[in-house]
XYZ file of N, CA and C in Angstrom:
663
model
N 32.814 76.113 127.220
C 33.809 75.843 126.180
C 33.912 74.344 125.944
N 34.063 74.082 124.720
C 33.885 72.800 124.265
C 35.118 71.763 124.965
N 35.437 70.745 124.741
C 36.782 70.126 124.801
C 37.426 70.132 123.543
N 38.801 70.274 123.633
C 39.684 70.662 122.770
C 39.798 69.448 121.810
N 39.692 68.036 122.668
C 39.818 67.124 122.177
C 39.021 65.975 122.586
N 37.844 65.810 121.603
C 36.580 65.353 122.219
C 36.809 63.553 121.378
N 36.484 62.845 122.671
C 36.578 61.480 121.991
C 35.372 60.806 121.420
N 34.183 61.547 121.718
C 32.771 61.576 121.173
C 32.631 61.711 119.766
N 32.647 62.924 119.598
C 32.853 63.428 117.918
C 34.104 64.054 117.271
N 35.136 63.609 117.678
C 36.206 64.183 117.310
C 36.754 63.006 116.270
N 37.273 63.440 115.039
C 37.391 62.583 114.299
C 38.377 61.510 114.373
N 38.235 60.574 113.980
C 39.087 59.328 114.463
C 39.852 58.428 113.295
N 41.023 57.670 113.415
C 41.726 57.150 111.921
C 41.366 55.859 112.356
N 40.649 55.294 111.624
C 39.843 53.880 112.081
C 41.052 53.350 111.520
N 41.687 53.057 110.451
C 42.469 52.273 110.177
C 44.118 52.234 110.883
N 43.699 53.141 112.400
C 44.755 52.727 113.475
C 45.832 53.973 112.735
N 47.057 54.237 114.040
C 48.157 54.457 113.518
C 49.644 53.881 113.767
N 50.483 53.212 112.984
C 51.383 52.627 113.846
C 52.864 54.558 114.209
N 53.630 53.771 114.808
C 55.082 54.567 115.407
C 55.926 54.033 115.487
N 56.756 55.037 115.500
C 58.226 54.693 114.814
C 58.721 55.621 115.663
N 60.319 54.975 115.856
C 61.346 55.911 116.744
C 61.994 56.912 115.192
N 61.782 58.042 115.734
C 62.678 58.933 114.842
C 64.210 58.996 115.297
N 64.587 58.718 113.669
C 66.350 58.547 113.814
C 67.110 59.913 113.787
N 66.512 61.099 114.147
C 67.109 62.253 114.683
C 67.632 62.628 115.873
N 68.791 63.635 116.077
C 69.154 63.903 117.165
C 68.860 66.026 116.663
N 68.409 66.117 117.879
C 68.013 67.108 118.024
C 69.159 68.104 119.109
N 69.821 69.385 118.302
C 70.918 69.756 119.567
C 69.890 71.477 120.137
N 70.153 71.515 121.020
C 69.678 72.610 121.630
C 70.182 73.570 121.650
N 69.809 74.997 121.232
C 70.238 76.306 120.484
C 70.241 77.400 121.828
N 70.704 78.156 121.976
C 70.356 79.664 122.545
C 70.953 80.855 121.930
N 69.770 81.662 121.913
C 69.340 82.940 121.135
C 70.225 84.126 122.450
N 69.655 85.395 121.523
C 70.266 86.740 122.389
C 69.357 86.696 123.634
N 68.469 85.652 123.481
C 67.601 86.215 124.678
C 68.526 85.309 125.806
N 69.027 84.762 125.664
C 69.751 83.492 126.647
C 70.951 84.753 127.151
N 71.648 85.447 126.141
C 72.667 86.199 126.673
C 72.438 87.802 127.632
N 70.645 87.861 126.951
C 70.482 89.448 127.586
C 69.764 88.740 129.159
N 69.734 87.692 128.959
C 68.987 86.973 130.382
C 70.195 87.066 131.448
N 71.244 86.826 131.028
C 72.623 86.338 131.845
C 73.213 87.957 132.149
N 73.044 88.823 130.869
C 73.857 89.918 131.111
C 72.898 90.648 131.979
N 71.566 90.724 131.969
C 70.881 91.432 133.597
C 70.869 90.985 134.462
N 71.235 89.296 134.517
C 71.409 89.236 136.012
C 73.089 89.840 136.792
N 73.854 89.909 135.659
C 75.273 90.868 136.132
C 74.830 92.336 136.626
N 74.061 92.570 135.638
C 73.563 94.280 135.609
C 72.709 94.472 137.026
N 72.025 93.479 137.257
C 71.237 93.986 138.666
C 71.878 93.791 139.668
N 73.121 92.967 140.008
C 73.954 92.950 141.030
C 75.220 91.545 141.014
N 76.363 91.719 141.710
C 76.912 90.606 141.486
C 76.708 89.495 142.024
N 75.500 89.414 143.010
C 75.061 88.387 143.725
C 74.149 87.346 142.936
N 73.263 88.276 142.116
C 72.510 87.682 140.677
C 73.138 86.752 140.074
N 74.003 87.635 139.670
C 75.285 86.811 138.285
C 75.974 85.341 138.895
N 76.687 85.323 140.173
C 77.437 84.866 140.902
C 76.269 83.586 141.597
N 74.988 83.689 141.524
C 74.303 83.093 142.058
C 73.892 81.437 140.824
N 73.857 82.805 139.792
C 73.347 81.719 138.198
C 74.432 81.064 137.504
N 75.551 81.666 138.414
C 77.016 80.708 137.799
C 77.199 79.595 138.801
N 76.681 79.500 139.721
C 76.643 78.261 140.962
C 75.612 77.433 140.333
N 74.313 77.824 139.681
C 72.980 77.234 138.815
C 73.324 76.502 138.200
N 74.273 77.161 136.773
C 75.113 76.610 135.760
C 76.051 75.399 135.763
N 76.879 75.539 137.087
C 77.673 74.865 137.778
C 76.878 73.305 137.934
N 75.848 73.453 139.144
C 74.834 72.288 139.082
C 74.595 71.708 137.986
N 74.091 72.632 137.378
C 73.525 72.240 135.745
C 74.440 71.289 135.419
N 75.834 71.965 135.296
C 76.918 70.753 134.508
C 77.193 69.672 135.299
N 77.273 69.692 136.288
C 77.065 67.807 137.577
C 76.467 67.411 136.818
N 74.918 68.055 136.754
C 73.989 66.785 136.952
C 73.961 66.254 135.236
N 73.924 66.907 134.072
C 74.472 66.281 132.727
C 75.585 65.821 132.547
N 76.612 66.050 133.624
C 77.778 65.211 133.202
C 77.688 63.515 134.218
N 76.668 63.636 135.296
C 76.181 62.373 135.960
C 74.949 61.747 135.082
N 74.018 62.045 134.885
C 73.128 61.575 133.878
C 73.688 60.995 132.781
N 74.439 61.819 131.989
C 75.885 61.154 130.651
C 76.107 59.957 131.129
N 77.110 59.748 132.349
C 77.736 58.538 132.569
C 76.300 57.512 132.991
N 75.187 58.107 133.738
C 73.989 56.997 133.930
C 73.441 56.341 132.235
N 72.966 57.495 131.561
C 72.866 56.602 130.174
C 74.538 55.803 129.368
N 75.297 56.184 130.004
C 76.194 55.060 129.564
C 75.846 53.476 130.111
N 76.289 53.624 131.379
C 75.793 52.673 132.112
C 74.467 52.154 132.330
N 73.514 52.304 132.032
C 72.062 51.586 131.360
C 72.227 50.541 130.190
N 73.454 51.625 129.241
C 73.550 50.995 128.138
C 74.904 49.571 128.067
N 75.889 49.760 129.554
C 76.493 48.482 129.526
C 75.664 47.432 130.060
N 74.390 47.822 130.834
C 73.869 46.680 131.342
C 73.252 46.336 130.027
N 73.068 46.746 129.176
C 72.264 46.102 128.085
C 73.497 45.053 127.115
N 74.587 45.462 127.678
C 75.748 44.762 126.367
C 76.432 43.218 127.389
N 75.889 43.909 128.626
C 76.330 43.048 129.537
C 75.715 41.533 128.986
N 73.944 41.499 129.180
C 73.012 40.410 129.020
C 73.109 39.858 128.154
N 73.375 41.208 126.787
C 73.721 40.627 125.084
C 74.910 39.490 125.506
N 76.070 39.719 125.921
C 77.093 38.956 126.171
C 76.346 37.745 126.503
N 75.802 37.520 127.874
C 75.679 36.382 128.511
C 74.398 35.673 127.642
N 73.626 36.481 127.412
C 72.768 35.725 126.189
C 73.481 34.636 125.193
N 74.714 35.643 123.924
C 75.324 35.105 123.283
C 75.881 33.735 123.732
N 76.500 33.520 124.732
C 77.240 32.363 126.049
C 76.077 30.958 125.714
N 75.209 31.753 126.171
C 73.781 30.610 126.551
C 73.242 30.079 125.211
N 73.023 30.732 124.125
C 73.038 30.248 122.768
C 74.236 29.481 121.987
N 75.220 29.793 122.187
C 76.389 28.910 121.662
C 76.579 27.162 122.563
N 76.227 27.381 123.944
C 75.962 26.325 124.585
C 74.800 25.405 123.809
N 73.603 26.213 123.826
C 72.470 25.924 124.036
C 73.315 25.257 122.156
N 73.461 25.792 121.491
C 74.025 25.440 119.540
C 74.758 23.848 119.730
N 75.931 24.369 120.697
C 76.620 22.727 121.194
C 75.988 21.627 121.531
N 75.198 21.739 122.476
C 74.248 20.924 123.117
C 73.494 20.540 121.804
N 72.945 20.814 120.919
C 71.702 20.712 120.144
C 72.313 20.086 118.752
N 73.603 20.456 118.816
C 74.649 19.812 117.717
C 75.012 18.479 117.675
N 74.766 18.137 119.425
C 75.574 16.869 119.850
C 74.202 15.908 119.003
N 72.808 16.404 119.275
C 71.597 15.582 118.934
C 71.373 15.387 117.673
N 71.522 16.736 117.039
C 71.007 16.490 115.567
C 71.863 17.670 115.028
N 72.178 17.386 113.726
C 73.289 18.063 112.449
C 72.454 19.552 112.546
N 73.004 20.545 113.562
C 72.903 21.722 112.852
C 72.981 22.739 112.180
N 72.387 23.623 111.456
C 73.018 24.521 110.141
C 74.052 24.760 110.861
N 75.129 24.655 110.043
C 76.614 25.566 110.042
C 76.494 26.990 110.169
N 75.430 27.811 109.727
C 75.136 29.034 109.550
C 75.082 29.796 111.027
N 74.094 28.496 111.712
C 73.966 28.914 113.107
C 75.587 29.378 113.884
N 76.086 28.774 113.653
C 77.673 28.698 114.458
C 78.451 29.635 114.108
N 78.457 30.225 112.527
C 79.153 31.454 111.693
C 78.433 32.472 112.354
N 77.151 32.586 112.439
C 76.122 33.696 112.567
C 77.032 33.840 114.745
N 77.255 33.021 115.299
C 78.024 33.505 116.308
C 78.642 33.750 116.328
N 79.582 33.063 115.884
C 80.992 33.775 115.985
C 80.830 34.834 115.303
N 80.332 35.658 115.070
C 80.118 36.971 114.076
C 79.785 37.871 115.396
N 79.008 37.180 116.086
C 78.870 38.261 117.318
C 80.074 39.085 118.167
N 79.669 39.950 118.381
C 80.698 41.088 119.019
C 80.244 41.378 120.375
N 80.324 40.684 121.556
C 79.983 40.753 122.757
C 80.710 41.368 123.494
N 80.674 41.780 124.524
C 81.251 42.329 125.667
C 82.316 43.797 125.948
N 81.769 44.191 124.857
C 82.387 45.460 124.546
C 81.147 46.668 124.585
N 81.953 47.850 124.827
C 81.019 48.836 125.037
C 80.927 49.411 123.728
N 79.022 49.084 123.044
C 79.095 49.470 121.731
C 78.249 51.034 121.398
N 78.650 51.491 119.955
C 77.204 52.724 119.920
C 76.040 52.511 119.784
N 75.499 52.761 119.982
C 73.884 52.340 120.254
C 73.527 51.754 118.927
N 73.737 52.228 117.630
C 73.353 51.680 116.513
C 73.833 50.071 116.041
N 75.489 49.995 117.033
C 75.836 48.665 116.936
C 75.041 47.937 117.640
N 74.922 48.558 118.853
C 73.667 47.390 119.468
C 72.697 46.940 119.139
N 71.830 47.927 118.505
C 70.791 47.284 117.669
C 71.103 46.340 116.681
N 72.077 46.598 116.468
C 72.333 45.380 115.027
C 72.585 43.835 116.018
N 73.744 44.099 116.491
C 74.245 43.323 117.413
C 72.605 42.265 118.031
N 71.838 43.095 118.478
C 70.684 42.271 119.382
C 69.709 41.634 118.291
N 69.618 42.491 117.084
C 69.007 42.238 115.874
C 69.312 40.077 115.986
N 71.035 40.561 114.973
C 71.815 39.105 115.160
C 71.691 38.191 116.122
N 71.227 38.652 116.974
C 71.641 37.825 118.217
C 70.043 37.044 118.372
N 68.663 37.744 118.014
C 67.173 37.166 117.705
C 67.698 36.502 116.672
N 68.110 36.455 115.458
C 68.267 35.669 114.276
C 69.007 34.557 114.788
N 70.062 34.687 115.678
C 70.514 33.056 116.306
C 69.671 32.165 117.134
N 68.724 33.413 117.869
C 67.441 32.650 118.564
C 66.822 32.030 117.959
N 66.360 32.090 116.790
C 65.025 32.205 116.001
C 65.510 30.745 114.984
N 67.062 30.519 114.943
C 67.443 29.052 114.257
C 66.999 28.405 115.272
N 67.552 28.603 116.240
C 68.222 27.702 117.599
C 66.239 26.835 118.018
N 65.224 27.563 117.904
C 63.685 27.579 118.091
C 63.667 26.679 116.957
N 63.759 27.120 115.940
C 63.046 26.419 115.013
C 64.226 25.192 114.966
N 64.965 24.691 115.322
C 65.640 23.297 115.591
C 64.718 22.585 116.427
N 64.781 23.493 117.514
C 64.442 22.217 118.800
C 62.232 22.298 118.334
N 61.666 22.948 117.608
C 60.618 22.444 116.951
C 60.422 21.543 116.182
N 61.924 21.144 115.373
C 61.387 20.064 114.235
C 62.331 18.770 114.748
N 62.565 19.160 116.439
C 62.926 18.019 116.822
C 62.463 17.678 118.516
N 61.369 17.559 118.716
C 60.621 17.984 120.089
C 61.103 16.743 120.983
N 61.550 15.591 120.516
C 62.386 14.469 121.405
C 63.376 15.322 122.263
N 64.177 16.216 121.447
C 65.190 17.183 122.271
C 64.488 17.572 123.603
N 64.154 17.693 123.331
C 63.421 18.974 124.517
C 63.481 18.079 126.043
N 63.358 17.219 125.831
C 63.496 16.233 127.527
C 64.874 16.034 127.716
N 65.603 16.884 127.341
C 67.464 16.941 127.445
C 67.274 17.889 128.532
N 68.257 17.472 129.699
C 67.444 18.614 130.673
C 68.934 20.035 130.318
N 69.864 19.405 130.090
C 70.564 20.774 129.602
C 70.027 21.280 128.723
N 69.486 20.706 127.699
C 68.966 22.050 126.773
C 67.930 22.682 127.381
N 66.925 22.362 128.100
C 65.943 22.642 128.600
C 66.424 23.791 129.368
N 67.294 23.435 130.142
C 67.760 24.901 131.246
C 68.419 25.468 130.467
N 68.938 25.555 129.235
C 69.808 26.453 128.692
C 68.699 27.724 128.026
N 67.484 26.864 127.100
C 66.499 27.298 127.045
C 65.157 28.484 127.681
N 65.780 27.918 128.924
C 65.113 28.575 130.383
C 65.886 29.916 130.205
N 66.965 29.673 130.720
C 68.273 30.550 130.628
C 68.454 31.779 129.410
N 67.974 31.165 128.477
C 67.833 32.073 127.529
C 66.509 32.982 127.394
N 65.524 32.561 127.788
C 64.448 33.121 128.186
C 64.271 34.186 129.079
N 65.021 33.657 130.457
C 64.913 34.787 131.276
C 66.173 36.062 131.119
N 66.947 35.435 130.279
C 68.057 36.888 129.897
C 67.278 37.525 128.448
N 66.263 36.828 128.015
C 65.612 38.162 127.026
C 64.899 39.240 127.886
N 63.866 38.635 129.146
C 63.219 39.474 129.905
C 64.351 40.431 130.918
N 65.571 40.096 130.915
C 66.312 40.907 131.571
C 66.904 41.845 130.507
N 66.978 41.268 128.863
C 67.216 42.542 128.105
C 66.633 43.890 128.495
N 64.602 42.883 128.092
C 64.013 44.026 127.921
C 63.489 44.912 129.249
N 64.135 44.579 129.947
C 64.501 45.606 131.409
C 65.338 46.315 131.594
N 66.343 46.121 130.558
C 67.615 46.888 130.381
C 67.329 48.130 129.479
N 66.896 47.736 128.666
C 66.062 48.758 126.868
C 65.169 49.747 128.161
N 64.528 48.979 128.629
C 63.638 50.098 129.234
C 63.957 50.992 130.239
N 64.905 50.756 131.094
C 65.447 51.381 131.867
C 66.594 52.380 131.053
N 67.209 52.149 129.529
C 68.105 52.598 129.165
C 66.971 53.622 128.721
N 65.967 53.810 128.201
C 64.674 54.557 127.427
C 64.727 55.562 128.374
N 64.134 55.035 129.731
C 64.171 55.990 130.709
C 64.651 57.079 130.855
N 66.063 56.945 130.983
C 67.157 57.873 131.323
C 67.451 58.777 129.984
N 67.340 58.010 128.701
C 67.209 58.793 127.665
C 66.433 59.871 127.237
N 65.250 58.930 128.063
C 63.759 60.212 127.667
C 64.515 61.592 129.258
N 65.074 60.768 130.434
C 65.842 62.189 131.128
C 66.601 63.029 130.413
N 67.454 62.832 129.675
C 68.638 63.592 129.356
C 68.065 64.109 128.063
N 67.019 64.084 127.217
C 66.639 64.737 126.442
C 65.661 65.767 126.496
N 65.243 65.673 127.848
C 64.310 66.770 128.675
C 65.077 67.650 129.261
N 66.084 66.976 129.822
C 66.929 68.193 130.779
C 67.757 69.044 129.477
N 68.249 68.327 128.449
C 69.209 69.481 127.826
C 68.671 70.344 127.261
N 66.901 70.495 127.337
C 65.941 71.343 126.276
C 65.628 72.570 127.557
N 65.765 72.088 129.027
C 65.313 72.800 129.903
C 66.101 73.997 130.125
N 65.274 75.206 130.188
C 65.948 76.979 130.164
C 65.678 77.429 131.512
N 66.598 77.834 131.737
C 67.817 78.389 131.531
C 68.807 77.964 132.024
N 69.159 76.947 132.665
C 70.565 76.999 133.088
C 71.215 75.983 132.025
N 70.369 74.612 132.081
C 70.426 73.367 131.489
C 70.785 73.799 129.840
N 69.842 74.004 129.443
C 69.819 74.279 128.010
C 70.982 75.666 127.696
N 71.096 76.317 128.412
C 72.531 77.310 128.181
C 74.335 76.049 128.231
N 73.715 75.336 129.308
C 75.276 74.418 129.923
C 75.107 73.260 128.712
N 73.915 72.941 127.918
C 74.307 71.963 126.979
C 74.605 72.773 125.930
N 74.188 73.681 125.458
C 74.266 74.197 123.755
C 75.830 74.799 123.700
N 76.202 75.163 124.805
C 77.597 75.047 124.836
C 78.722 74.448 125.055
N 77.717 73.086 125.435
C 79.240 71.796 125.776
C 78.767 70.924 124.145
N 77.632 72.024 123.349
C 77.524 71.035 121.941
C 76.115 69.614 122.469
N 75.951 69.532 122.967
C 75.022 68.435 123.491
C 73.972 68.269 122.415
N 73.720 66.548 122.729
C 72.308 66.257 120.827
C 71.781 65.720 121.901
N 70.157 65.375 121.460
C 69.181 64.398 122.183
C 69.940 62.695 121.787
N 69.363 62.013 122.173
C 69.968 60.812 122.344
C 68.354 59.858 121.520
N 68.960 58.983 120.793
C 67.928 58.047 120.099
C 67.412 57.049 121.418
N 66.380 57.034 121.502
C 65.920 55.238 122.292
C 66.048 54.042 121.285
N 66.260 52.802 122.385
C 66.350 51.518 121.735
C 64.572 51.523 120.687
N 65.359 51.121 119.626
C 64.051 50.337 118.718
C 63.920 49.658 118.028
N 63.305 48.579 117.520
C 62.889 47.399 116.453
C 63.242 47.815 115.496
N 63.719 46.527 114.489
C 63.801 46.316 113.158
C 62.319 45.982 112.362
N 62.383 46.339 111.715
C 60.914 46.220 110.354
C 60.839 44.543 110.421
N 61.670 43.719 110.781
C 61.537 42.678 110.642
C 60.516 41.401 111.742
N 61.507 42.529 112.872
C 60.488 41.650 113.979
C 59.350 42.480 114.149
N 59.158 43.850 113.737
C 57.614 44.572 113.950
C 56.751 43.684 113.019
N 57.572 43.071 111.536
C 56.147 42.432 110.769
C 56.160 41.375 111.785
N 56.999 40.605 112.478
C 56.500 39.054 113.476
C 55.582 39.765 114.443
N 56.172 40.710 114.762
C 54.817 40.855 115.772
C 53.695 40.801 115.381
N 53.109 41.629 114.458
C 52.060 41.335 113.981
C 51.143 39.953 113.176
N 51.997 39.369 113.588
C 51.501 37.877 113.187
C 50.853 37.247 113.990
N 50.156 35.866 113.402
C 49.283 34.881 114.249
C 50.679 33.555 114.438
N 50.394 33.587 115.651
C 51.163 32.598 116.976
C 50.683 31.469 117.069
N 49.372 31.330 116.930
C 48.199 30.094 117.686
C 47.118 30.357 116.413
């Protein structure tokens, strides 16, 4: 038998494909078969029944602990946003004292909404804003490279650097747990019976704006 999916001659989209996070939430359903499943395990004995209501039981721990873990993934992500924001308004002061910077930069902060626990869609915006304050704050200290031997800006700089790589440890670890809890509420029978009746949706992962996907694709050097 052949391979199903042959990388030899199997046809190929030379012109690549890109991906995208789908902005759906998906809720999980059960049919008569979910209820004639539950009503024979009563029918064959009460030890059956009594056994898959202890199942059920588990079931609801562990989605109502997972719930609060993707919460908490997602404050460590609002946490960094915060201290990020901190390190850029410094890093704005500092860079103000040297040379006249846009006013825009300083509005565009104070616009920020830090330290609050947001919905995921605010966050994206929120982190969106928060690259667009980066992305002045860069192109300052480029069209003024004398700055740069300021050793506060320099460590503020630093500082800001290593709380993006602690974002994107946060996004990914928040992905994680997302890609958990959207596996477990699809899983039959106990899981997927204990969500479709507490109402339960899949959960979106963190993802890019169209804006920084076209930077990515750009030349750097």
């Amino acid at each position: 038998m052949a391979n199903e999916l042959d990388e030899m001659t199997a046809p190929v989209n030379e012109a690549g494909r890109d991906t995208h996070v789908i902005e759906k939430q998906l809720s999980p359903k059960t049919g008569a078969g979910s209820v004639i499943f539950e009503v024979i395990l009563w029918v064959l004995g009460i030890i059956p029944g009594v056994i898959f209501l202890f199942v059920k039981m588990g079931a609801t721990n562990y989605l109502s602990k997972l719930q609060q873990k993707v919460n908490h993934d997602a404050s460590q992500i609002d946490n960094y946003l915060e201290q990020r924001v901190q390190i850029l308004k410094n890093a704005a002061k500092l860079l103000d004292k040297s040379i006249k910077l846009d006013k825009d930069t300083f509005t565009d902060i104070a616009k920020l909404r830090s330290g609050n626990v947001n919905p995921d869609e605010a966050r994206i915006n929120e982190a969106r804003a928060i690259e667009e304050v980066n992305r002045k704050i860069n192109i300052a200290v480029e069209n003024y490279p004398n700055i740069k031997a300021h050793q506060e800006i320099e460590d503020a700089m630093q500082q800001n650097a290593y709380l993006q790589k602690e974002i994107t440890a946060a996004r990914e670890a928040y992905n994680d747990t997302v890609l958990e809890w959207n596996g477990a509420i699809f899983a039959w029978p106990s899981k997927k019976i204990v969500a479709a009746k507490k109402g339960y949706t899949t959960r979106i992962p963190f993802s890019i704006d169209a804006a920084t996907r076209q930077q990515a694709r750009g030349d750097f050097f």
